[in-house]
PDB file of C-alpha atoms and ligand atoms in Angstrom:
ATOM      1  CA  MET A   1      78.869  23.823 167.898  1.00 60.00           C
ATOM      2  CA  LYS A   2      75.676  24.432 165.137  1.00 64.00           C
ATOM      3  CA  ILE A   3      75.449  28.431 166.073  1.00 62.00           C
ATOM      4  CA  PHE A   4      79.276  28.723 166.194  1.00 59.00           C
ATOM      5  CA  ILE A   5      79.629  26.747 162.884  1.00 58.00           C
ATOM      6  CA  ALA A   6      76.272  28.558 160.679  1.00 59.00           C
ATOM      7  CA  ILE A   7      78.868  32.308 162.250  1.00 57.00           C
ATOM      8  CA  LEU A   8      81.464  30.853 160.535  1.00 53.00           C
ATOM      9  CA  LEU A   9      80.092  29.542 157.399  1.00 53.00           C
ATOM     10  CA  ILE A  10      78.391  33.741 156.790  1.00 49.00           C
ATOM     11  CA  ALA A  11      82.582  35.052 158.015  1.00 50.00           C
ATOM     12  CA  LEU A  12      83.404  32.769 154.912  1.00 49.00           C
ATOM     13  CA  SER A  13      81.063  33.229 152.300  1.00 47.00           C
ATOM     14  CA  SER A  14      80.266  36.889 153.022  1.00 42.00           C
ATOM     15  CA  SER A  15      84.246  37.356 152.089  1.00 44.00           C
ATOM     16  CA  ALA A  16      83.949  34.574 149.862  1.00 46.00           C
ATOM     17  CA  LEU A  17      87.116  36.553 147.925  1.00 53.00           C
ATOM     18  CA  ALA A  18      88.480  39.628 149.453  1.00 51.00           C
ATOM     19  CA  ASP A  19      91.632  36.765 150.746  1.00 58.00           C
ATOM     20  CA  GLY A  20      92.366  35.736 147.107  1.00 67.00           C
ATOM     21  CA  ARG A  21      94.008  32.407 149.858  1.00 64.00           C
ATOM     22  CA  LYS A  22      90.348  31.133 148.857  1.00 74.00           C
ATOM     23  CA  LEU A  23      90.996  30.397 145.069  1.00 84.00           C
ATOM     24  CA  ALA A  24      92.190  27.449 145.417  1.00 79.00           C
ATOM     25  CA  VAL A  25      89.711  24.432 144.524  1.00 75.00           C
ATOM     26  CA  PRO A  26      90.564  20.435 145.155  1.00 78.00           C
ATOM     27  CA  GLY A  27      92.068  20.088 141.257  1.00 81.00           C
ATOM     28  CA  ASN A  28      90.690  18.330 138.601  1.00 94.00           C
ATOM     29  CA  PRO A  29      93.007  17.275 136.230  1.00 96.00           C
ATOM     30  CA  LEU A  30      91.258  17.088 133.118  1.00 97.00           C
ATOM     31  CA  TRP A  31      90.827  20.685 133.788  1.00 97.00           C
ATOM     32  CA  GLN A  32      95.034  21.862 134.396  1.00 95.00           C
ATOM     33  CA  THR A  33      95.876  19.929 131.451  1.00 96.00           C
ATOM     34  CA  GLU A  34      93.055  21.308 128.625  1.00 97.00           C
ATOM     35  CA  CYS A  35      92.810  24.843 130.002  1.00 97.00           C
ATOM     36  CA  GLY A  36      96.099  25.553 131.105  1.00 96.00           C
ATOM     37  CA  SER A  37      98.274  24.451 128.324  1.00 96.00           C
ATOM     38  CA  CYS A  38      97.668  28.247 126.978  1.00 97.00           C
ATOM     39  CA  HIS A  39      97.578  29.620 129.808  1.00 97.00           C
ATOM     40  CA  MET A  40      97.258  29.240 133.679  1.00 96.00           C
ATOM     41  CA  ALA A  41      94.116  27.516 134.680  1.00 96.00           C
ATOM     42  CA  TYR A  42      91.761  30.168 135.101  1.00 97.00           C
ATOM     43  CA  PRO A  43      90.481  28.961 139.032  1.00 95.00           C
ATOM     44  CA  PRO A  44      85.815  28.627 138.586  1.00 96.00           C
ATOM     45  CA  GLN A  45      85.016  30.253 140.662  1.00 95.00           C
ATOM     46  CA  LEU A  46      85.667  33.882 138.934  1.00 97.00           C
ATOM     47  CA  LEU A  47      82.867  33.516 136.938  1.00 98.00           C
ATOM     48  CA  THR A  48      79.497  32.652 136.774  1.00 98.00           C
ATOM     49  CA  ALA A  49      78.378  29.057 135.904  1.00 98.00           C
ATOM     50  CA  ALA A  50      76.003  30.146 133.093  1.00 98.00           C
ATOM     51  CA  ASN A  51      79.142  32.235 131.751  1.00 98.00           C
ATOM     52  CA  TRP A  52      80.938  28.404 131.481  1.00 98.00           C
ATOM     53  CA  ARG A  53      78.486  26.578 129.685  1.00 98.00           C
ATOM     54  CA  GLN A  54      78.537  29.755 126.987  1.00 98.00           C
ATOM     55  CA  MET A  55      82.346  29.547 127.065  1.00 98.00           C
ATOM     56  CA  MET A  56      82.425  25.169 126.994  1.00 98.00           C
ATOM     57  CA  LYS A  57      79.714  25.535 124.235  1.00 97.00           C
ATOM     58  CA  GLY A  58      81.956  27.869 121.907  1.00 97.00           C
ATOM     59  CA  LEU A  59      85.960  26.587 122.103  1.00 98.00           C
ATOM     60  CA  ASP A  60      85.925  26.585 118.361  1.00 97.00           C
ATOM     61  CA  SER A  61      86.496  29.752 118.713  1.00 97.00           C
ATOM     62  CA  HIS A  62      88.205  30.685 121.455  1.00 98.00           C
ATOM     63  CA  PHE A  63      89.055  33.365 121.529  1.00 98.00           C
ATOM     64  CA  GLY A  64      91.044  33.571 118.640  1.00 97.00           C
ATOM     65  CA  ALA A  65      92.115  30.346 118.859  1.00 98.00           C
ATOM     66  CA  ASN A  66      90.888  26.236 119.031  1.00 98.00           C
ATOM     67  CA  ALA A  67      90.279  24.669 122.204  1.00 98.00           C
ATOM     68  CA  THR A  68      88.455  22.218 120.751  1.00 97.00           C
ATOM     69  CA  LEU A  69      87.993  19.327 123.072  1.00 97.00           C
ATOM     70  CA  ASP A  70      86.093  15.973 122.483  1.00 96.00           C
ATOM     71  CA  ALA A  71      82.528  15.541 124.611  1.00 96.00           C
ATOM     72  CA  LYS A  72      83.053  13.344 126.549  1.00 98.00           C
ATOM     73  CA  GLU A  73      86.349  15.460 128.332  1.00 98.00           C
ATOM     74  CA  GLY A  74      84.327  17.838 127.397  1.00 98.00           C
ATOM     75  CA  ALA A  75      81.409  17.810 129.611  1.00 98.00           C
ATOM     76  CA  GLU A  76      83.890  16.328 132.058  1.00 98.00           C
ATOM     77  CA  ILE A  77      85.462  19.575 132.649  1.00 98.00           C
ATOM     78  CA  LEU A  78      81.899  22.306 131.918  1.00 98.00           C
ATOM     79  CA  ALA A  79      81.001  19.482 135.222  1.00 98.00           C
ATOM     80  CA  PHE A  80      84.326  20.586 137.547  1.00 97.00           C
ATOM     81  CA  LEU A  81      83.349  24.134 135.986  1.00 97.00           C
ATOM     82  CA  GLU A  82      79.578  24.220 137.652  1.00 97.00           C
ATOM     83  CA  ARG A  83      80.153  22.905 140.423  1.00 96.00           C
ATOM     84  CA  TYR A  84      82.346  26.240 141.862  1.00 95.00           C
ATOM     85  CA  ALA A  85      81.103  28.914 140.318  1.00 96.00           C
ATOM     86  CA  ALA A  86      80.422  31.970 141.463  1.00 96.00           C
ATOM     87  CA  ARG A  87      76.914  32.420 142.046  1.00 96.00           C
ATOM     88  CA  ASP A  88      77.178  36.304 142.759  1.00 96.00           C
ATOM     89  CA  GLN A  89      76.258  38.838 139.185  1.00 97.00           C
ATOM     90  CA  ARG A  90      80.067  40.296 140.216  1.00 97.00           C
ATOM     91  CA  TYR A  91      81.138  37.573 138.309  1.00 98.00           C
ATOM     92  CA  SER A  92      79.701  37.816 135.219  1.00 98.00           C
ATOM     93  CA  ALA A  93      80.392  39.330 131.818  1.00 98.00           C
ATOM     94  CA  ASN A  94      79.197  38.594 128.697  1.00 97.00           C
ATOM     95  CA  THR A  95      81.729  38.559 127.014  1.00 98.00           C
ATOM     96  CA  GLN A  96      83.069  35.601 129.454  1.00 98.00           C
ATOM     97  CA  ARG A  97      85.862  37.604 130.378  1.00 98.00           C
ATOM     98  CA  ILE A  98      87.040  37.094 133.614  1.00 98.00           C
ATOM     99  CA  THR A  99      89.242  40.524 132.825  1.00 98.00           C
ATOM    100  CA  ASP A 100      85.349  42.108 132.042  1.00 98.00           C
ATOM    101  CA  THR A 101      83.515  41.346 135.680  1.00 98.00           C
ATOM    102  CA  ALA A 102      82.341  43.623 138.027  1.00 98.00           C
ATOM    103  CA  TRP A 103      84.488  41.472 140.886  1.00 97.00           C
ATOM    104  CA  PHE A 104      87.912  41.946 138.474  1.00 98.00           C
ATOM    105  CA  GLN A 105      88.027  45.842 137.607  1.00 97.00           C
ATOM    106  CA  ARG A 106      86.840  46.843 140.807  1.00 97.00           C
ATOM    107  CA  GLU A 107      89.669  44.988 142.631  1.00 96.00           C
ATOM    108  CA  HIS A 108      92.296  45.726 140.002  1.00 97.00           C
ATOM    109  CA  ARG A 109      90.715  49.607 139.862  1.00 97.00           C
ATOM    110  CA  GLU A 110      94.425  50.959 141.142  1.00 96.00           C
ATOM    111  CA  VAL A 111      96.163  49.457 138.760  1.00 96.00           C
ATOM    112  CA  SER A 112      96.743  51.579 136.216  1.00 93.00           C
ATOM    113  CA  ASN A 113      97.424  51.525 132.168  1.00 92.00           C
ATOM    114  CA  SER A 114     100.781  52.168 132.340  1.00 92.00           C
ATOM    115  CA  VAL A 115     101.148  48.295 134.790  1.00 95.00           C
ATOM    116  CA  TRP A 116      98.729  45.849 131.831  1.00 95.00           C
ATOM    117  CA  THR A 117     100.095  47.716 128.897  1.00 94.00           C
ATOM    118  CA  HIS A 118     103.977  46.561 130.243  1.00 96.00           C
ATOM    119  CA  ALA A 119     105.651  43.674 127.798  1.00 95.00           C
ATOM    120  CA  LYS A 120     106.062  41.821 130.795  1.00 95.00           C
ATOM    121  CA  VAL A 121     101.839  41.674 130.979  1.00 96.00           C
ATOM    122  CA  LYS A 122     100.547  42.119 127.743  1.00 95.00           C
ATOM    123  CA  SER A 123      96.951  41.314 128.660  1.00 96.00           C
ATOM    124  CA  ARG A 124      95.202  41.909 131.788  1.00 97.00           C
ATOM    125  CA  ALA A 125      94.736  37.851 131.415  1.00 98.00           C
ATOM    126  CA  ASN A 126      97.833  37.266 132.027  1.00 98.00           C
ATOM    127  CA  CYS A 127      97.390  36.551 135.863  1.00 97.00           C
ATOM    128  CA  THR A 128      99.742  35.150 136.223  1.00 97.00           C
ATOM    129  CA  ALA A 129     102.738  38.557 135.784  1.00 97.00           C
ATOM    130  CA  CYS A 130     101.779  40.498 138.855  1.00 97.00           C
ATOM    131  CA  HIS A 131     100.239  36.786 141.003  1.00 96.00           C
ATOM    132  CA  VAL A 132     103.292  35.391 140.758  1.00 95.00           C
ATOM    133  CA  THR A 133     102.418  32.018 142.918  1.00 93.00           C
ATOM    134  CA  ALA A 134      99.160  32.200 142.059  1.00 93.00           C
ATOM    135  CA  GLU A 135      99.017  28.096 139.922  1.00 90.00           C
ATOM    136  CA  ARG A 136      99.964  26.583 143.849  1.00 88.00           C
ATOM    137  CA  GLY A 137      96.774  28.850 144.801  1.00 88.00           C
ATOM    138  CA  ASP A 138      97.978  31.512 147.040  1.00 90.00           C
ATOM    139  CA  TRP A 139      96.392  34.724 144.546  1.00 92.00           C
ATOM    140  CA  SER A 140      97.056  36.890 148.804  1.00 91.00           C
ATOM    141  CA  GLU A 141      98.296  39.905 148.336  1.00 92.00           C
ATOM    142  CA  HIS A 142     101.504  39.152 149.841  1.00 91.00           C
ATOM    143  CA  SER A 143     102.173  37.001 147.430  1.00 92.00           C
ATOM    144  CA  ILE A 144     101.757  40.197 144.026  1.00 95.00           C
ATOM    145  CA  ARG A 145     104.973  41.243 142.334  1.00 95.00           C
ATOM    146  CA  MET A 146     104.168  44.313 139.756  1.00 95.00           C
ATOM    147  CA  PRO A 147     106.496  43.799 135.978  1.00 93.00           C
ATOM    148  CA  ASP A 148     109.284  46.230 138.068  1.00 91.00           C
ATOM    149  CA  GLY A 149     109.941  43.646 140.280  1.00 91.00           C
ATOM    150  CA  ARG A 150     107.644  44.860 143.144  1.00 91.00           C
ATOM    151  CA  ARG A 151     106.222  44.349 146.177  1.00 92.00           C
ATOM    152  CA  TRP A 152     102.421  45.426 146.243  1.00 87.00           C
ATOM    153  CA  GLU A 153     102.463  46.802 149.638  1.00 74.00           C
TER     154      GLU A 153
HETATM  155  C1  LIG B   1      94.583  26.472 122.265  1.00 65.43           C
HETATM  156  C2  LIG B   1      94.842  27.845 122.752  1.00 65.43           C
HETATM  157  C3  LIG B   1      93.800  27.817 124.463  1.00 65.43           C
HETATM  158  C4  LIG B   1      93.642  26.574 124.998  1.00 65.43           C
HETATM  159  C5  LIG B   1      93.575  25.194 125.097  1.00 65.43           C
HETATM  160  C6  LIG B   1      92.150  26.744 125.828  1.00 65.43           C
HETATM  161  N1  LIG B   1      91.947  28.338 126.430  1.00 65.43           N
HETATM  162 FE1  LIG B   1      91.439  30.258 127.051  1.00 65.43          FE
HETATM  163  N2  LIG B   1      92.024  31.721 126.106  1.00 65.43           N
HETATM  164  C7  LIG B   1      92.883  31.117 125.039  1.00 65.43           C
HETATM  165  C8  LIG B   1      93.038  32.925 124.519  1.00 65.43           C
HETATM  166  C9  LIG B   1      94.597  33.205 123.860  1.00 65.43           C
HETATM  167  C10 LIG B   1      92.865  33.820 125.160  1.00 65.43           C
HETATM  168  C11 LIG B   1      92.293  35.075 125.622  1.00 65.43           C
HETATM  169  C12 LIG B   1      93.807  35.521 126.151  1.00 65.43           C
HETATM  170  C13 LIG B   1      93.690  37.513 126.429  1.00 65.43           C
HETATM  171  O1  LIG B   1      93.156  37.511 125.916  1.00 65.43           O
HETATM  172  O2  LIG B   1      94.785  38.067 126.336  1.00 65.43           O
HETATM  173  C14 LIG B   1      91.931  32.854 126.837  1.00 65.43           C
HETATM  174  C15 LIG B   1      90.835  33.803 126.907  1.00 65.43           C
HETATM  175  C16 LIG B   1      90.463  32.585 127.773  1.00 65.43           C
HETATM  176  C17 LIG B   1      89.835  33.560 129.806  1.00 65.43           C
HETATM  177  C18 LIG B   1      89.303  34.435 129.166  1.00 65.43           C
HETATM  178  C19 LIG B   1      90.571  35.288 129.798  1.00 65.43           C
HETATM  179  C20 LIG B   1      90.492  36.969 130.392  1.00 65.43           C
HETATM  180  O3  LIG B   1      89.775  38.136 129.504  1.00 65.43           O
HETATM  181  O4  LIG B   1      89.143  36.945 131.958  1.00 65.43           O
HETATM  182  C21 LIG B   1      88.929  32.242 130.040  1.00 65.43           C
HETATM  183  C22 LIG B   1      87.339  32.538 131.397  1.00 65.43           C
HETATM  184  C23 LIG B   1      89.426  31.001 129.091  1.00 65.43           C
HETATM  185  N3  LIG B   1      90.608  30.926 128.676  1.00 65.43           N
HETATM  186  C24 LIG B   1      89.218  30.205 129.572  1.00 65.43           C
HETATM  187  C25 LIG B   1      90.081  27.794 129.416  1.00 65.43           C
HETATM  188  C26 LIG B   1      89.093  27.625 129.274  1.00 65.43           C
HETATM  189  C27 LIG B   1      88.140  27.168 130.780  1.00 65.43           C
HETATM  190  C28 LIG B   1      90.015  26.890 128.967  1.00 65.43           C
HETATM  191  C29 LIG B   1      89.461  24.965 128.831  1.00 65.43           C
HETATM  192  C30 LIG B   1      88.719  24.543 128.483  1.00 65.43           C
HETATM  193  C31 LIG B   1      90.481  27.319 127.886  1.00 65.43           C
HETATM  194  N4  LIG B   1      90.637  28.354 128.571  1.00 65.43           N
HETATM  195  C32 LIG B   1      91.455  26.196 127.272  1.00 65.43           C
HETATM  196  C33 LIG B   1      93.157  30.656 124.440  1.00 65.43           C
HETATM  197  C34 LIG B   1      93.018  28.284 125.196  1.00 65.43           C
HETATM  198  C1  LIG B   2      99.480  44.120 136.385  1.00 65.43           C
HETATM  199  C2  LIG B   2      99.555  42.389 137.280  1.00 65.43           C
HETATM  200  C3  LIG B   2      98.232  42.207 137.367  1.00 65.43           C
HETATM  201  C4  LIG B   2      97.833  41.076 136.437  1.00 65.43           C
HETATM  202  C5  LIG B   2      97.922  40.862 135.069  1.00 65.43           C
HETATM  203  C6  LIG B   2      96.505  40.295 137.431  1.00 65.43           C
HETATM  204  N1  LIG B   2      96.086  41.669 138.742  1.00 65.43           N
HETATM  205 FE1  LIG B   2      95.203  40.280 140.295  1.00 65.43          FE
HETATM  206  N2  LIG B   2      95.979  42.512 141.754  1.00 65.43           N
HETATM  207  C7  LIG B   2      97.161  42.764 141.339  1.00 65.43           C
HETATM  208  C8  LIG B   2      97.665  44.299 142.151  1.00 65.43           C
HETATM  209  C9  LIG B   2      97.609  45.223 142.370  1.00 65.43           C
HETATM  210  C10 LIG B   2      95.838  42.860 143.062  1.00 65.43           C
HETATM  211  C11 LIG B   2      95.774  44.032 144.236  1.00 65.43           C
HETATM  212  C12 LIG B   2      94.860  44.829 144.662  1.00 65.43           C
HETATM  213  C13 LIG B   2      94.844  46.122 145.367  1.00 65.43           C
HETATM  214  O1  LIG B   2      94.392  45.468 146.388  1.00 65.43           O
HETATM  215  O2  LIG B   2      94.478  48.152 145.325  1.00 65.43           O
HETATM  216  C14 LIG B   2      95.102  42.547 142.934  1.00 65.43           C
HETATM  217  C15 LIG B   2      93.737  42.368 143.747  1.00 65.43           C
HETATM  218  C16 LIG B   2      93.403  40.995 142.731  1.00 65.43           C
HETATM  219  C17 LIG B   2      92.704  39.329 144.029  1.00 65.43           C
HETATM  220  C18 LIG B   2      92.808  39.994 145.259  1.00 65.43           C
HETATM  221  C19 LIG B   2      93.622  39.836 146.507  1.00 65.43           C
HETATM  222  C20 LIG B   2      93.510  39.525 146.759  1.00 65.43           C
HETATM  223  O3  LIG B   2      93.720  38.398 148.589  1.00 65.43           O
HETATM  224  O4  LIG B   2      92.513  40.559 147.613  1.00 65.43           O
HETATM  225  C21 LIG B   2      92.146  38.738 142.877  1.00 65.43           C
HETATM  226  C22 LIG B   2      91.513  37.782 143.962  1.00 65.43           C
HETATM  227  C23 LIG B   2      93.296  38.765 141.168  1.00 65.43           C
HETATM  228  N3  LIG B   2      93.546  39.846 141.883  1.00 65.43           N
HETATM  229  C24 LIG B   2      92.825  38.035 140.606  1.00 65.43           C
HETATM  230  C25 LIG B   2      93.590  38.153 139.129  1.00 65.43           C
HETATM  231  C26 LIG B   2      93.186  37.396 138.399  1.00 65.43           C
HETATM  232  C27 LIG B   2      92.187  36.162 138.034  1.00 65.43           C
HETATM  233  C28 LIG B   2      94.058  37.910 136.960  1.00 65.43           C
HETATM  234  C29 LIG B   2      93.465  37.111 135.391  1.00 65.43           C
HETATM  235  C30 LIG B   2      92.513  36.793 135.311  1.00 65.43           C
HETATM  236  C31 LIG B   2      94.579  38.633 137.822  1.00 65.43           C
HETATM  237  N4  LIG B   2      93.899  39.356 138.885  1.00 65.43           N
HETATM  238  C32 LIG B   2      95.074  39.992 136.110  1.00 65.43           C
HETATM  239  C33 LIG B   2      97.356  42.542 140.262  1.00 65.43           C
HETATM  240  C34 LIG B   2      97.640  41.957 138.997  1.00 65.43           C
END
């Protein structure tokens, strides 16, 4: 039984995000409300703990927006982000942008430039423009709808 569990854990960690369904997290209501008001609440697994710490230090100038929180709320959200953060450097970007990580670039390498600039998308950070069920934690390829309405596959 122990061996079986060990193999299962290795299988789960090595396929890490190959399957977008694994991006679901047990919800944190404060994170959901505060970090999901201007854009979707991005999954903590998509950046490293160092990136989240850096971001949470500068919420007053957050990608051109003021996303300041009081200290207590900030600390609770950071603890949540750190708990589920990525450990792999493919999820690290010195811009603190998920869309600048090696993982994101690779995962989306087949998406053409005309799609990113489409009026319904506008920004790569607008995940839910294509991942239409991501708010429910379902990032699977089967659920992707491209801006022209087509499925990806
Ligand atoms: C006042 C509005 C606002 C709030 C609140 C807010 N953000 Fe943002 N966030 C933005 C804007 C604007 C961008 C840039 C979006 C773009 O480039 O399209 C952004 C971008 C991001 C990105 C980078 C997306 C990319 O390009 O990969 C991350 C990660 C992020 N926010 C996390 C958070 C977290 C965590 C919180 C909660 C602590 C939060 N945001 C709260 C406005 C906000
Ligand atoms: C313009 C549409 C579009 C946007 C915007 C977009 N994606 Fe994607 N995403 C795709 C497509 C298409 C694929 C599948 C690529 C492939 O298989 O070659 C994909 C794949 C993925 C996968 C892997 C799914 C799986 O099960 O293998 C994840 C996770 C993901 N994207 C997360 C994100 C995140 C996070 C954002 C926002 C920061 C985002 N995407 C923005 C189109 C988009």
